[in-house]
């Protein structure tokens, strides 16, 4: 798998969201993509950049192929996450649950 440069990958992610996600999930996903790419804009460590871009590219492939539905996180990847990353994941989970609950109330 050839690694896409950041800007084409960024655009691909938004196109994948627009084409494959329901409106509410798309809004949340788009916000998350923007925040993550902004947070990694000034990262200088090549290993971190390659890991970041690789994971986002795998995510784009999953979204485009619809293989993500009902998919669970890889326990090995969770084990490698920092406390901050796990906290971000928890916040994302809570935001998804809140949007889901708010959508069911209407």
XYZ file of C-alpha atoms in Angstrom:
106
model
C 0.000 0.000 0.000
C 1.477 3.303 -1.099
C 1.088 5.971 1.539
C -0.866 9.029 0.424
C 0.557 12.473 1.230
C -1.356 14.388 3.935
C -3.429 16.750 1.759
C -4.725 14.132 -0.720
C -5.489 11.820 2.208
C -7.316 14.622 4.025
C -9.474 15.227 0.942
C -10.074 11.506 0.441
C -11.350 11.190 4.009
C -13.917 13.950 3.506
C -15.043 12.423 0.197
C -15.418 9.017 1.868
C -17.494 10.541 4.662
C -19.670 12.439 2.177
C -20.309 9.314 0.105
C -20.586 6.583 2.748
C -21.750 8.015 6.085
C -25.160 9.164 7.277
C -25.394 12.921 7.861
C -24.959 12.863 11.667
C -21.985 10.487 11.541
C -20.471 12.548 8.751
C -20.637 15.764 10.779
C -18.961 14.162 13.779
C -16.359 12.408 11.628
C -15.513 15.571 9.712
C -14.974 17.483 12.958
C -12.710 14.721 14.225
C -10.642 14.617 11.012
C -10.108 18.388 11.124
C -9.061 18.306 14.777
C -6.667 15.382 14.327
C -4.962 16.775 11.238
C -4.658 20.192 12.926
C -3.133 18.574 16.015
C -0.578 16.710 13.888
C 0.264 19.593 11.558
C 3.620 20.360 13.214
C 4.756 16.835 14.096
C 8.380 16.353 13.052
C 8.941 12.720 14.007
C 8.775 10.649 10.780
C 7.671 7.523 12.663
C 4.697 9.378 14.158
C 3.759 10.854 10.786
C 3.919 7.497 9.029
C 1.831 5.865 11.756
C -0.702 8.700 11.671
C -1.072 8.676 7.884
C -1.157 4.872 7.709
C -3.989 4.592 10.225
C -6.026 7.302 8.500
C -5.481 5.633 5.132
C -6.660 2.282 6.542
C -9.683 4.084 7.993
C -10.499 5.587 4.565
C -10.277 2.158 2.949
C -12.634 0.697 5.548
C -15.173 3.500 5.121
C -15.054 3.204 1.336
C -15.539 -0.557 1.500
C -18.284 -0.561 4.148
C -16.323 -3.206 6.104
C -16.359 -0.957 9.174
C -20.004 -1.592 10.078
C -20.055 -3.422 13.399
C -16.261 -3.579 13.471
C -14.486 -3.506 16.826
C -11.183 -1.909 17.749
C -8.112 -4.084 17.504
C -7.079 -4.858 21.124
C -3.395 -4.673 20.122
C -3.866 -1.108 18.884
C -5.662 -0.135 22.083
C -2.762 -1.558 24.119
C -0.325 0.675 22.219
C -2.367 3.839 22.843
C -1.230 6.471 25.304
C -3.482 7.582 28.151
C -4.240 10.744 26.183
C -5.289 8.738 23.117
C -7.530 6.505 25.215
C -9.066 9.629 26.728
C -9.731 11.004 23.232
C -11.278 7.706 22.216
C -13.523 7.816 25.279
C -14.594 11.393 24.462
C -15.370 10.332 20.895
C -17.455 7.420 22.172
C -19.399 9.744 24.483
C -20.017 12.227 21.635
C -21.333 9.428 19.415
C -23.596 8.144 22.185
C -24.904 11.655 22.862
C -25.709 12.274 19.197
C -27.375 8.868 18.995
C -29.438 9.545 22.127
C -30.360 13.056 20.923
C -31.430 11.620 17.564
C -33.707 9.066 19.241
C -35.466 11.784 21.267
C -36.647 13.616 18.136
